[in-house]
mmCIF file of C-alpha atoms in Angstrom:
data_model
loop_
_atom_site.group_PDB
_atom_site.id
_atom_site.type_symbol
_atom_site.label_atom_id
_atom_site.label_comp_id
_atom_site.label_asym_id
_atom_site.label_seq_id
_atom_site.Cartn_x
_atom_site.Cartn_y
_atom_site.Cartn_z
ATOM 1 C CA MET A 1 0.000 0.000 0.000
ATOM 2 C CA GLU A 2 2.886 2.333 0.733
ATOM 3 C CA LEU A 3 4.323 1.693 -2.709
ATOM 4 C CA LYS A 4 1.043 2.656 -4.343
ATOM 5 C CA LYS A 5 1.016 5.939 -2.431
ATOM 6 C CA ILE A 6 4.617 6.668 -3.442
ATOM 7 C CA LEU A 7 3.796 5.949 -7.091
ATOM 8 C CA ILE A 8 0.728 8.201 -6.978
ATOM 9 C CA ASP A 9 2.810 11.034 -5.513
ATOM 10 C CA LYS A 10 5.508 10.590 -8.172
ATOM 11 C CA MET A 11 2.986 10.545 -11.012
ATOM 12 C CA GLU A 12 1.324 13.695 -9.725
ATOM 13 C CA GLY A 13 4.686 15.376 -9.176
ATOM 14 C CA ASN A 14 6.080 14.899 -12.667
ATOM 15 C CA LYS A 15 2.722 15.410 -14.420
ATOM 16 C CA SER A 16 3.004 12.067 -16.209
ATOM 17 C CA ILE A 17 -0.759 11.601 -15.888
ATOM 18 C CA GLN A 18 -1.337 14.440 -18.349
ATOM 19 C CA ARG A 19 0.622 12.873 -21.218
ATOM 20 C CA SER A 20 -1.845 10.372 -22.649
ATOM 21 C CA ASP A 21 -5.219 8.753 -22.113
ATOM 22 C CA GLU A 22 -3.499 5.480 -21.264
ATOM 23 C CA GLN A 23 -1.484 7.176 -18.515
ATOM 24 C CA GLN A 24 -4.657 8.756 -17.134
ATOM 25 C CA ASN A 25 -6.441 5.400 -17.119
ATOM 26 C CA LEU A 26 -3.537 3.733 -15.329
ATOM 27 C CA TYR A 27 -3.432 6.552 -12.793
ATOM 28 C CA LYS A 28 -7.178 6.262 -12.134
ATOM 29 C CA ALA A 29 -6.879 2.492 -11.674
ATOM 30 C CA LEU A 30 -3.973 2.971 -9.277
ATOM 31 C CA VAL A 31 -5.902 5.521 -7.225
ATOM 32 C CA GLU A 32 -8.929 3.201 -7.097
ATOM 33 C CA ALA A 33 -6.764 0.291 -5.934
ATOM 34 C CA TYR A 34 -5.139 2.498 -3.295
ATOM 35 C CA ASP A 35 -8.540 3.683 -2.056
ATOM 36 C CA ALA A 36 -9.812 0.095 -1.896
ATOM 37 C CA ASP A 37 -6.761 -0.971 0.125
ATOM 38 C CA LYS A 38 -7.237 1.999 2.428
ATOM 39 C CA THR A 39 -10.920 1.126 2.951
ATOM 40 C CA ILE A 40 -10.063 -2.493 3.744
ATOM 41 C CA LEU A 41 -7.387 -1.393 6.187
ATOM 42 C CA ASP A 42 -9.733 1.079 7.875
ATOM 43 C CA THR A 43 -12.502 -1.520 8.096
ATOM 44 C CA TYR A 44 -10.614 -4.623 9.169
ATOM 45 C CA GLY A 45 -7.351 -3.253 10.500
ATOM 46 C CA GLU A 46 -4.032 -5.027 10.495
ATOM 47 C CA SER A 47 -5.600 -8.490 10.867
ATOM 48 C CA ALA A 48 -6.706 -8.537 7.212
ATOM 49 C CA ILE A 49 -3.216 -7.693 6.002
ATOM 50 C CA LEU A 50 -1.526 -10.194 8.305
ATOM 51 C CA LYS A 51 -3.965 -12.959 7.340
ATOM 52 C CA ARG A 52 -3.441 -12.232 3.655
ATOM 53 C CA ARG A 53 0.335 -12.338 4.079
ATOM 54 C CA ARG A 54 0.126 -15.676 5.929
ATOM 55 C CA GLU A 55 -2.024 -17.123 3.154
ATOM 56 C CA ASP A 56 0.489 -15.939 0.566
ATOM 57 C CA ASP A 57 3.319 -17.554 2.534
ATOM 58 C CA ASP A 58 1.428 -20.860 2.644
ATOM 59 C CA GLN A 59 1.161 -21.000 -1.145
ATOM 60 C CA VAL A 60 4.486 -22.576 -1.994
ATOM 61 C CA GLY A 61 5.083 -23.960 -5.452
ATOM 62 C CA PRO A 62 6.660 -27.335 -6.204
ATOM 63 C CA PHE A 63 10.006 -25.754 -7.054
ATOM 64 C CA ALA A 64 10.256 -23.669 -3.893
ATOM 65 C CA GLY A 65 12.599 -25.900 -1.937
ATOM 66 C CA SER A 66 15.130 -28.669 -2.235
ATOM 67 C CA ASP A 67 12.586 -31.135 -0.808
ATOM 68 C CA TRP A 68 11.077 -31.309 -4.307
ATOM 69 C CA VAL A 69 13.988 -33.369 -5.614
ATOM 70 C CA SER A 70 14.243 -35.670 -2.624
ATOM 71 C CA LYS A 71 10.476 -36.298 -2.695
ATOM 72 C CA ARG A 72 10.694 -37.153 -6.392
ATOM 73 C CA GLN A 73 13.575 -39.509 -5.723
ATOM 74 C CA ARG A 74 11.641 -41.220 -2.917
ATOM 75 C CA GLU A 75 8.523 -41.664 -5.035
ATOM 76 C CA GLY A 76 10.186 -42.796 -8.239
ATOM 77 C CA GLY A 77 13.259 -44.403 -6.772
ATOM 78 C CA GLU A 78 15.461 -42.630 -9.296
ATOM 79 C CA HIS A 79 18.621 -40.694 -8.647
ATOM 80 C CA ALA A 80 19.193 -37.096 -9.670
ATOM 81 C CA SER A 81 21.590 -38.184 -12.417
ATOM 82 C CA ALA A 82 18.908 -40.436 -13.910
ATOM 83 C CA SER A 83 16.842 -37.429 -14.873
ATOM 84 C CA THR A 84 19.519 -36.183 -17.287
ATOM 85 C CA PRO A 85 19.574 -37.869 -20.685
ATOM 86 C CA SER A 86 22.550 -40.122 -21.268
ATOM 87 C CA GLU A 87 24.220 -41.228 -24.485
ATOM 88 C CA PRO A 88 22.672 -44.362 -25.979
ATOM 89 C CA ALA A 89 24.833 -47.470 -26.025
ATOM 90 C CA THR A 90 24.874 -47.456 -29.823
ATOM 91 C CA GLY A 91 25.888 -43.773 -29.919
ATOM 92 C CA SER A 92 27.159 -41.994 -33.002
ATOM 93 C CA ALA A 93 30.635 -41.211 -31.703
ATOM 94 C CA GLY A 94 32.350 -42.705 -34.765
ATOM 95 C CA ARG A 95 30.567 -40.527 -37.304
#
């Protein structure tokens, strides 16, 4: 929310919102988002922000940690080197 306020101040300061319709539309959308965040904060307080941050922290993708590889190895029984393609036994080294 602080970053939105900083961006709004910068845009107003350098008059970038007066350059094109697209800039004006982006500025209006930014102000609306800032106002919505401010309303949520005023209504629910810090608990809404903290809960949202905790939920974001809980959403971890499959590539987030090193456990991904070890879990894959446990499930498939393959080693990390097995996932890289190797040269076939009849390779074309003599060509």
